[in-house]
Each structure stands twice: as C-alpha cells, then as structure tokens.
mmCIF file of C-alpha atoms in Angstrom:
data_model
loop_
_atom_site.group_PDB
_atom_site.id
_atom_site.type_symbol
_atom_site.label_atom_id
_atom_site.label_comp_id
_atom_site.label_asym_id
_atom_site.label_seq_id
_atom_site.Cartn_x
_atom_site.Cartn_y
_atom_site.Cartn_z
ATOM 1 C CA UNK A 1 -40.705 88.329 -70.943
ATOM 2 C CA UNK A 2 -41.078 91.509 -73.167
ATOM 3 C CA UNK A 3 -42.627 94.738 -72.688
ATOM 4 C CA UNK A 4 -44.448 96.136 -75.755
ATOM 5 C CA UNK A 5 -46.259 99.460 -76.733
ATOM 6 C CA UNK A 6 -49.008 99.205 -79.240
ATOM 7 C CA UNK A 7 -50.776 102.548 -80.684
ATOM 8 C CA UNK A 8 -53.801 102.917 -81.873
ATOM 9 C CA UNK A 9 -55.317 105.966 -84.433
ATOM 10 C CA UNK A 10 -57.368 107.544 -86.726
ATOM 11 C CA UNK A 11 -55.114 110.251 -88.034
ATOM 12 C CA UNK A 12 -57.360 111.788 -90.943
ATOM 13 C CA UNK A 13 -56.891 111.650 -94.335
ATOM 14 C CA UNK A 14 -55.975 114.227 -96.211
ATOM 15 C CA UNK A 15 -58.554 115.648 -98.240
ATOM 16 C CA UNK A 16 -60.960 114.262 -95.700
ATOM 17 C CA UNK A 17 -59.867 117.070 -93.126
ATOM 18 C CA UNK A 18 -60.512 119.560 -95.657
ATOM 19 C CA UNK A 19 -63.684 118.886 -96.594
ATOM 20 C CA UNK A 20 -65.325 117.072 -93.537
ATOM 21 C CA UNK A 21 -67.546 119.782 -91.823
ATOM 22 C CA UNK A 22 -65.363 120.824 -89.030
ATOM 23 C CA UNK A 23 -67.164 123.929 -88.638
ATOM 24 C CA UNK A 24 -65.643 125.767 -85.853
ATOM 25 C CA UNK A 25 -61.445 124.108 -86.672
ATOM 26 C CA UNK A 26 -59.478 126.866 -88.631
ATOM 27 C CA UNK A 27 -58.711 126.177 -92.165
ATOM 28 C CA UNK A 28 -55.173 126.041 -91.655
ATOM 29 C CA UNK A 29 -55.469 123.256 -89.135
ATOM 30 C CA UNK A 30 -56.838 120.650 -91.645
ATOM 31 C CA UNK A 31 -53.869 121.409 -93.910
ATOM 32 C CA UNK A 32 -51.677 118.380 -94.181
ATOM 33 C CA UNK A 33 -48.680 120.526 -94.348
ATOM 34 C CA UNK A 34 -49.496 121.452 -90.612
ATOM 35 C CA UNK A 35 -51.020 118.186 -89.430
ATOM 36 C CA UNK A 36 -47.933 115.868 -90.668
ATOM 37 C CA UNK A 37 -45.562 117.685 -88.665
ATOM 38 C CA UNK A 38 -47.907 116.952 -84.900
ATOM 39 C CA UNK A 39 -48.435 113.114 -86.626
ATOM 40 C CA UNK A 40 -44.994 112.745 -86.137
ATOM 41 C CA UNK A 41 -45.196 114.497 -83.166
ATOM 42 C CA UNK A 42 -47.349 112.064 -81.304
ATOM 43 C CA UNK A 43 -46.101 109.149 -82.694
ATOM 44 C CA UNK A 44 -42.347 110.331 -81.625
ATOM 45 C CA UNK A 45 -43.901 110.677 -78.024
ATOM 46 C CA UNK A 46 -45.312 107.315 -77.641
ATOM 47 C CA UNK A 47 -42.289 105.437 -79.311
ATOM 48 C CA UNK A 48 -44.423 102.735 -79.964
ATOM 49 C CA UNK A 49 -43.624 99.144 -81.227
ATOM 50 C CA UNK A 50 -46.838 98.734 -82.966
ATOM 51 C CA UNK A 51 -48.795 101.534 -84.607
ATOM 52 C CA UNK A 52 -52.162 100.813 -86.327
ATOM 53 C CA UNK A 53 -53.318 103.789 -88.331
ATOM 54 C CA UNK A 54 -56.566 104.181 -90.234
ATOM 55 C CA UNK A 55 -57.574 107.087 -92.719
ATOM 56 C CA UNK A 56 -53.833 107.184 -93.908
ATOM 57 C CA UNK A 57 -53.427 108.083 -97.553
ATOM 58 C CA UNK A 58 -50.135 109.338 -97.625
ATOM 59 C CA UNK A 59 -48.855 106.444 -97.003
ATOM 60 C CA UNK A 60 -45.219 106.592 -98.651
ATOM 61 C CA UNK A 61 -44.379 109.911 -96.971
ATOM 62 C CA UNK A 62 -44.934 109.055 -93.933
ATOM 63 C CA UNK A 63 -43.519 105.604 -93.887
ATOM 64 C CA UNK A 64 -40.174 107.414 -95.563
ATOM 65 C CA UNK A 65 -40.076 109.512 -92.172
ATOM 66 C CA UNK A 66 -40.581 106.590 -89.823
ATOM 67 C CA UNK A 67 -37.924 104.700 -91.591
ATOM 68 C CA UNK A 68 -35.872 107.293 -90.041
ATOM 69 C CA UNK A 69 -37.583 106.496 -86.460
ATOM 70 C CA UNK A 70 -36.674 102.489 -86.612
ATOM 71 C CA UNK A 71 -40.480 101.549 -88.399
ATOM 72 C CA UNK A 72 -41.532 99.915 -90.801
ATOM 73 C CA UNK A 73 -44.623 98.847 -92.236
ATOM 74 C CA UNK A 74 -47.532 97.648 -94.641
ATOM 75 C CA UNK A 75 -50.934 99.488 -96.038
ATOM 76 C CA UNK A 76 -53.698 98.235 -97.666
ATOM 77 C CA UNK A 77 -55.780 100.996 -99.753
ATOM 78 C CA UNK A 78 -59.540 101.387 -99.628
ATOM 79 C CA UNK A 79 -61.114 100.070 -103.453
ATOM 80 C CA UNK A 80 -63.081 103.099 -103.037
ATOM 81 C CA UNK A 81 -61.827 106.062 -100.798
ATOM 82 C CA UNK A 82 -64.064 109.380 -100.251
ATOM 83 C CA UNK A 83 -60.825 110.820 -100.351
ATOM 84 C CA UNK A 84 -60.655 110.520 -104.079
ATOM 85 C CA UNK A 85 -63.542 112.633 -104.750
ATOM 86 C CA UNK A 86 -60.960 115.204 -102.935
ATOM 87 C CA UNK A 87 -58.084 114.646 -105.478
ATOM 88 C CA UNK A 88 -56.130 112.933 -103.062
ATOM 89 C CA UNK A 89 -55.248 109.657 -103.048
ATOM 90 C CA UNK A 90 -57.215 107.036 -101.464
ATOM 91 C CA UNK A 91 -56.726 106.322 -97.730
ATOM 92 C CA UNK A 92 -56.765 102.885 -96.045
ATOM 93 C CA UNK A 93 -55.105 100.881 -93.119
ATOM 94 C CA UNK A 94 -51.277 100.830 -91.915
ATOM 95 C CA UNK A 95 -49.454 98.847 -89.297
ATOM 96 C CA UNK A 96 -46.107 100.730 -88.719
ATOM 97 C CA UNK A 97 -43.413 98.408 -86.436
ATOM 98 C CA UNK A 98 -40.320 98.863 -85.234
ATOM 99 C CA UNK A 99 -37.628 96.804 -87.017
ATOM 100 C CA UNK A 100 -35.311 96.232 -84.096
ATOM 101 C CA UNK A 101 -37.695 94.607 -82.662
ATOM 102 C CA UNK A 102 -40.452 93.320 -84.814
ATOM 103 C CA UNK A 103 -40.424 91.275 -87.656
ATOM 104 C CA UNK A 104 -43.128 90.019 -90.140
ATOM 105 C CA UNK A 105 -43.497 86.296 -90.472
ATOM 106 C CA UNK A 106 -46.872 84.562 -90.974
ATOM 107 C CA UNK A 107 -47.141 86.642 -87.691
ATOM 108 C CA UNK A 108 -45.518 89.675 -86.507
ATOM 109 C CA UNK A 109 -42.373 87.939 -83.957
ATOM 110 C CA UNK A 110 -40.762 89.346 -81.563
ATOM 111 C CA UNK A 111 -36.823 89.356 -82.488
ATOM 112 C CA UNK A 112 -35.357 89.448 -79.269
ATOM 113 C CA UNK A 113 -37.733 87.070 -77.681
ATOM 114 C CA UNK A 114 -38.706 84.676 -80.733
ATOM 115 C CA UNK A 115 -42.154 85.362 -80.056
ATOM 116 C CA UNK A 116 -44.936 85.636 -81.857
ATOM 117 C CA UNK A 117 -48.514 87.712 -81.706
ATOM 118 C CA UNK A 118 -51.383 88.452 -84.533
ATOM 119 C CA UNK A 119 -51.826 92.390 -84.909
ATOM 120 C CA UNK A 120 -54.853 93.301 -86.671
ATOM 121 C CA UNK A 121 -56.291 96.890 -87.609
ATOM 122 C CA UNK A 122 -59.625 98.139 -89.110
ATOM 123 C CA UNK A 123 -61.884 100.591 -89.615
ATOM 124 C CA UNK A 124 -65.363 99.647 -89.534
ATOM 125 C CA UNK A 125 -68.730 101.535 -91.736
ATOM 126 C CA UNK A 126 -69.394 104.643 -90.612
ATOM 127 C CA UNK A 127 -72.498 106.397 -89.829
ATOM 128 C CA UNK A 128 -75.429 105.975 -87.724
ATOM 129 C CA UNK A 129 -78.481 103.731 -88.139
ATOM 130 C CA UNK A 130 -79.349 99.943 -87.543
ATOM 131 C CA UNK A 131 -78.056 99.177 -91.402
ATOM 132 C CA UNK A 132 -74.777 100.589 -90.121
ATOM 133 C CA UNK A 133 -74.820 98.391 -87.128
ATOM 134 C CA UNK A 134 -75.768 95.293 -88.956
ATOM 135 C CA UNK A 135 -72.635 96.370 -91.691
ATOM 136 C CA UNK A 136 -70.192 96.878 -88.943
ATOM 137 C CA UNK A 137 -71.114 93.910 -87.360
ATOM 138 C CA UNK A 138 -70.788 91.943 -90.211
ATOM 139 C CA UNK A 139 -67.225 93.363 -90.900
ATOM 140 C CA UNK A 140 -66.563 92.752 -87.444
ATOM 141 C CA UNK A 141 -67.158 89.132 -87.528
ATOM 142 C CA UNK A 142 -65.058 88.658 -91.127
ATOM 143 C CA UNK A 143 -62.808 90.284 -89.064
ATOM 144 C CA UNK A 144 -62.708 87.861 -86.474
ATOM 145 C CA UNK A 145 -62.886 84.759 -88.433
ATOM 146 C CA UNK A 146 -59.741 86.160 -90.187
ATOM 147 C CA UNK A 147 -57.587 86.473 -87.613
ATOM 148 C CA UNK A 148 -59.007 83.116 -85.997
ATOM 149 C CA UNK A 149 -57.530 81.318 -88.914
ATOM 150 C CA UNK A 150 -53.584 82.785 -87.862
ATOM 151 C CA UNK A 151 -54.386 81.995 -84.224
ATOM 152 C CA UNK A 152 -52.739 78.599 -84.408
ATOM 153 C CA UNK A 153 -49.319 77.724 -84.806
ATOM 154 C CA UNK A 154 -48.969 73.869 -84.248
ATOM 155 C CA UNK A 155 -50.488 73.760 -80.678
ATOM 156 C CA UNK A 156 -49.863 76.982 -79.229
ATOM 157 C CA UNK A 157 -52.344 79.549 -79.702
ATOM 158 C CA UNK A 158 -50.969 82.717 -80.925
ATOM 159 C CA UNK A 159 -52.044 85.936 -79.071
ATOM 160 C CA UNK A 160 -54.448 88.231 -81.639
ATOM 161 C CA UNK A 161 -54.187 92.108 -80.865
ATOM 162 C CA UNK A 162 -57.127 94.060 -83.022
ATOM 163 C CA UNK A 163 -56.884 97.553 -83.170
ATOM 164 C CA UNK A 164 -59.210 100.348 -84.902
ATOM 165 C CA UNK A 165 -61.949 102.257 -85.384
ATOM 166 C CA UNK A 166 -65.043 100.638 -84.733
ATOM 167 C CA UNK A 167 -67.471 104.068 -85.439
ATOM 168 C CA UNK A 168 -69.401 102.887 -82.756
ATOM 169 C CA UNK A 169 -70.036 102.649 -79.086
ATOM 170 C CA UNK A 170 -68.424 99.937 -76.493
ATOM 171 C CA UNK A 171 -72.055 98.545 -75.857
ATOM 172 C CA UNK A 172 -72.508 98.249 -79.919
ATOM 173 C CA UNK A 173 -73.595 94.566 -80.774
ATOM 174 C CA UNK A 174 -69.775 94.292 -82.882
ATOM 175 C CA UNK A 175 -67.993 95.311 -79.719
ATOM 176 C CA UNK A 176 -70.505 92.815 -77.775
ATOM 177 C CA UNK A 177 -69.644 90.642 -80.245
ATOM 178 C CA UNK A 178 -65.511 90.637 -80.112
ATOM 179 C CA UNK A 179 -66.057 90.610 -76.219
ATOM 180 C CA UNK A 180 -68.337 87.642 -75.834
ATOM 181 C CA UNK A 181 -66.369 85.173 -78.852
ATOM 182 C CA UNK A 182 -65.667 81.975 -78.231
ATOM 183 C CA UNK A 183 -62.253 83.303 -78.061
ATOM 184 C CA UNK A 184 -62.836 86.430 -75.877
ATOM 185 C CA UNK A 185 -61.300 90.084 -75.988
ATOM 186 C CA UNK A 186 -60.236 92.248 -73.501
ATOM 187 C CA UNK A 187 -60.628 96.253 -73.727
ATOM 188 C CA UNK A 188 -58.239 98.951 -73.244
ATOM 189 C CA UNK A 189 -61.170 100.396 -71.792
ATOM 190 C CA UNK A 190 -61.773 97.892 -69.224
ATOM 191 C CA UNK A 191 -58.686 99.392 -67.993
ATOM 192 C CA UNK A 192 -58.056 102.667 -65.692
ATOM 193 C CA UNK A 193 -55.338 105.214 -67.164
ATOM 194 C CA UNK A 194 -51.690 105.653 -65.899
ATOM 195 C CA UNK A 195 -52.420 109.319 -66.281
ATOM 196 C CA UNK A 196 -49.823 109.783 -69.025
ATOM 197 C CA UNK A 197 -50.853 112.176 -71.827
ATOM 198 C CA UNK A 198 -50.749 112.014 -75.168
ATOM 199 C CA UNK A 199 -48.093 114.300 -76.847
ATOM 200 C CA UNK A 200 -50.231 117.637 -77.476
ATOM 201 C CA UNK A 201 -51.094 117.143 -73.644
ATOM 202 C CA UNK A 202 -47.889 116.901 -72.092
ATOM 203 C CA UNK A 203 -47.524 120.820 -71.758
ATOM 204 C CA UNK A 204 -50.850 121.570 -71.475
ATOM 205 C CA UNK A 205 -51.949 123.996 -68.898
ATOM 206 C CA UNK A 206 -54.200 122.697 -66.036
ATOM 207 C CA UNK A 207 -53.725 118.932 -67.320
ATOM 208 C CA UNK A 208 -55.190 116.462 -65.377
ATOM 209 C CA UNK A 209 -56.320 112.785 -65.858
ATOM 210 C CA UNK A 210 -60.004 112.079 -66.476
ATOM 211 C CA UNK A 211 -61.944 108.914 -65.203
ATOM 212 C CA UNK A 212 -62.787 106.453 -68.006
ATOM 213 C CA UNK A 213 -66.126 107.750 -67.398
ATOM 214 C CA UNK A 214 -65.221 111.581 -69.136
ATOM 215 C CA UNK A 215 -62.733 109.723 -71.609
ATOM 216 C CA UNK A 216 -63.572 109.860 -75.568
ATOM 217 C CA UNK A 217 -61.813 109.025 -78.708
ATOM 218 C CA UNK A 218 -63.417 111.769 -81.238
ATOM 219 C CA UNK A 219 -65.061 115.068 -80.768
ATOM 220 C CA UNK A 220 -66.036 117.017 -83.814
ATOM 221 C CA UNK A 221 -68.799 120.078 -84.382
ATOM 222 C CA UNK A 222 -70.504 119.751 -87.738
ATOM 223 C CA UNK A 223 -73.449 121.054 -89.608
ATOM 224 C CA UNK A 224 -75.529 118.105 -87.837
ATOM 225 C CA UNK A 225 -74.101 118.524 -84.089
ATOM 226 C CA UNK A 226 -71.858 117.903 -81.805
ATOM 227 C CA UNK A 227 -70.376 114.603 -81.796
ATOM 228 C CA UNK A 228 -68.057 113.012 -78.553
ATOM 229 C CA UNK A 229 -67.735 109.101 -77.597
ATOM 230 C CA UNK A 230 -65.782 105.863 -77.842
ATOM 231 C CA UNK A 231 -64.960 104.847 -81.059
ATOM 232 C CA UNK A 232 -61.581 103.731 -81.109
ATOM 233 C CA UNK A 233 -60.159 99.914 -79.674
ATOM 234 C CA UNK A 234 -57.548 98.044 -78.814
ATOM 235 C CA UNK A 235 -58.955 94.536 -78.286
ATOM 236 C CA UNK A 236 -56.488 91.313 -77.208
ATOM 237 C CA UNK A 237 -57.037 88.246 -77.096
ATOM 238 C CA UNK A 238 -57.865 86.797 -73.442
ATOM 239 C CA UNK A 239 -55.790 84.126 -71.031
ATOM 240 C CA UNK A 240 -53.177 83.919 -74.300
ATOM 241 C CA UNK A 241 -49.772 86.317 -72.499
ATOM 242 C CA UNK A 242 -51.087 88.881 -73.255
ATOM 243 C CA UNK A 243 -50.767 91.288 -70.095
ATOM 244 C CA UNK A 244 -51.735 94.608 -70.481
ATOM 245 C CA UNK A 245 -49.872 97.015 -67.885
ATOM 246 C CA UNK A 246 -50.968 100.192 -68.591
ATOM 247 C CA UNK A 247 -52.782 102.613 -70.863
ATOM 248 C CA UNK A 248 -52.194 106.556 -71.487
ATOM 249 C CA UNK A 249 -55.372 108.335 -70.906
ATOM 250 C CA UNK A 250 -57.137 110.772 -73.569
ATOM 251 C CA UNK A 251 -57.259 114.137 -74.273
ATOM 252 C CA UNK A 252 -59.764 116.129 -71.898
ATOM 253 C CA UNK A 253 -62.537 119.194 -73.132
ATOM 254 C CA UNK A 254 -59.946 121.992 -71.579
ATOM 255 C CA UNK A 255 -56.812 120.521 -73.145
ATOM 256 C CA UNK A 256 -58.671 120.317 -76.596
ATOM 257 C CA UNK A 257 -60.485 123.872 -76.791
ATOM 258 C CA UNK A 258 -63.636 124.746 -77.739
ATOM 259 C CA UNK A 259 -63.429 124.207 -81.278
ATOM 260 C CA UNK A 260 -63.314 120.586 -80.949
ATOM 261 C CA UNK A 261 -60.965 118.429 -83.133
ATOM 262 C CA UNK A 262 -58.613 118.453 -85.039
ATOM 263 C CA UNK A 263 -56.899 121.879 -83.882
ATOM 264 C CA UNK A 264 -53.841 123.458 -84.469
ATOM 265 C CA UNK A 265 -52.348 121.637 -81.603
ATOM 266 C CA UNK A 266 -53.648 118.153 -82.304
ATOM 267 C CA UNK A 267 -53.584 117.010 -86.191
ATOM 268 C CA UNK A 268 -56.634 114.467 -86.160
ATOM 269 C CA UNK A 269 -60.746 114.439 -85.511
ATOM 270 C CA UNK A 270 -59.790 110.958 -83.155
ATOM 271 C CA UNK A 271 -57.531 110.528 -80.035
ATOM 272 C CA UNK A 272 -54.616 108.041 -80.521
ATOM 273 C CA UNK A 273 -54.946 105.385 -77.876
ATOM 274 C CA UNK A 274 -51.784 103.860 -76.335
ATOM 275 C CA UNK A 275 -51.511 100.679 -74.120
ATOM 276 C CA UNK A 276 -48.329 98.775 -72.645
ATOM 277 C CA UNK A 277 -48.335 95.630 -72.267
ATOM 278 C CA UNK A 278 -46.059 92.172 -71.348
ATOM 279 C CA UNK A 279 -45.558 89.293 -73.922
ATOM 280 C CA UNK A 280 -45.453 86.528 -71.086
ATOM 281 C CA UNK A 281 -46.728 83.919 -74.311
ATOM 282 C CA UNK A 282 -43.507 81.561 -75.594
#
C-alpha cells in the first residue's frame, strides 16, 4: 500500500497574465519574473508526486528547476496558443512526477510498489454559452474514451486519475458526464478539507478553513465582472484502489485580498488543488 499526492493547477501563462484583464492585480504581479519564484513556491509546499499543470508555456525552465526537486515530466503544446499573439511561446499541458518514485510505462508505475495508475490532465474550451458547453463536453468525452482505452492491462483494470480545468461548474453536463460513465468518477469535491493550506496561506493572518460550500478555484475582476467558482478537478476512477484520504482546502476572500487573483502573494488567476490518496490497487 502507497500513499500518493497528486496536484492539480492552472498556473497562467505568461503573456496571458499580462494581457488578461485583471483590472484591479498590480502590473508587477503578472510579471513572470515574480510569479515563477511563488510557482515554485507552492509546488515546494505540497511536495507532490503528481503535478498536472495547464497554461504552462515555459515549459523547459521550469522543468530544469524541478529536476532539481526529484520531477520530471512531459508537455504537450497547444497548435494554437493565445499566448502567441503575446510573443510568448505557446502554452499547453504538463504532468511533472517525481522520479524516485514514478516512472512512465504505457502507464505511470509506481517504483517502489510495481504499481500502476492512468494520470490524465486537460484543459477544457473556455468561455460561457451553450456552444461552449456542447465543446467542452465533447472534449470531455474524447477525453474519456482516451483514457478508457489504457484502462486495461490484461485483466486488471488500471486506476485513471483526470485532472484539469474544466472552465465550468461541477453541475456542468461534462462534469455530469465524467460522474455518471459507465466507469464512474469520484470528486475531490465530494470530499471535506483537512484544513491544510496551500503555500501562500500557511502564514496568512486570520486563516481559517472554509466549508466546501465558500470554496472556489478562480476569482478574477475584469472589464465584464467579477468572476468566482469551481473550475478546477481532480476526478478518479471509482471501486479501482483508488482511496482518496484527504484534500488541502482553497484559498479564502481574506487570505486573497480584494484585488482578486493572481496577487503578489499568489502567482496564478486559479487555486492549485491538492488531494492524498492510497494506491491499495496491485
């Protein structure tokens, strides 16, 4: 039996921050020169096995400093990235693991426990609308089928962990849709927090846990509003070993600030999510 921590985020890509309507963050908190620094900072404080990261687009800096944590990892580009328009490079999707532990096969295994486990990020259409919801639904049912066809290996069924940013709500018809599958997914938010912070809470005056009722994974001001809710997952595959034991709990309004994010103190518009769990599968 093996404990493992998987991490979830959205850390912003660079040239996105800049120019994403964040009308009441200072400047200098969009800068990647500040945010890398408290990227590093969070993912040193969870110390987890498996990170999936969306919006990344500086993807070979970043994997050269969590070489020196223990990681590696893989990234797959966008074909078209907004954050080209920005002269940056394009951003896509990044599963970071750590190498004294984790190997890549056909499926991530475990080393010390010869175990094995499908890990899955993405980061689903963005916007609002019924279009949008048909497009992320759509993507979230390629999705699916893709990681259905690793789920077998001879006749054990291999545990599927999907994590990402869904840009929508938990009663969205794509989230209704992982949930209800033939092969059903649990939530990390079907779960109640251990009360842990995240890193840019751990000092923070007055920090207390919120109910999963107050939680969120963004909250941004732009031109068009104010915009706070659950858009971030980590999904697993039900009945498969898979036993989550805890989860860290978000960022609240008073730890944050008025501004909303990303601040000075916290280098991305979402809230990484963190969740423990035990590899019972053999």
């Amino acid at each position: 039996m093996a404990r493992r921590r998987n991490k979830q985020w959205n850390v912003l890509a660079d040239g996105l921050a800049q120019h994403g309507d964040f009308i009441k963050v200072p400047s200098a908190a969009l800068e990647w020169e500040t945010r890398l620094p408290l990227i590093l900072d969070e993912i040193d404080e969870a110390s987890a096995d498996i990170c999936a990261i969306q919006e990344l687009n500086r993807y070979e800096e970043l994997r050269a400093l969590l070489a020196l944590r223990g990681y590696d990892g893989c990234f797959f580009p966008k074909h078209v990235s907004p954050a080209s328009r920005n002269r940056c490079p394009p951003d896509g999707l990044a599963i970071f693991y750590k190498k004294d532990r984790l190997e890549v096969a056909a499926q991530p295994a475990d080393r010390l426990q010869g175990q094995q486990v499908v890990v899955v990020t993405t980061h689903l259409k963005a916007k609002e609308g019924q279009e949008m919801d048909n497009i992320r639904l759509s993507q979230g049912q390629g999705g699916q089928a893709g990681s259905g066809q690793q789920q077998q290996q001879g006749s054990h069924l291999v545990p599927v962990i999907i994590a990402g940013d869904f840009n929508t709500i938990p009663t969205s018809a794509v989230c209704k849709m992982f949930q209800g599958h033939t092969v059903p997914l649990d939530s990390l938010w079907d779960l109640p927090n251990s009360g842990e912070p995240t890193a840019a809470a751990s000092d923070a005056p007055g920090a207390a846990a919120g109910g999963v009722d107050t939680e969120f994974s963004t909250w941004k001001f732009r031109s068009v509003g104010e915009s706070k809710r659950v858009i971030d997952y980590i999904l697993w595959t039900r009945g498969r070993g898979l036993q989550p034991v805890a989860r860290w709990r978000m960022l609240t309004e008073q730890e944050i600030g008025p501004t909303g994010l990303p601040t000075l103190r916290y280098p991305s518009d979402h809230v990484a999510l963190c969740a423990d769990f035990q590899w019972t599968f053999s």
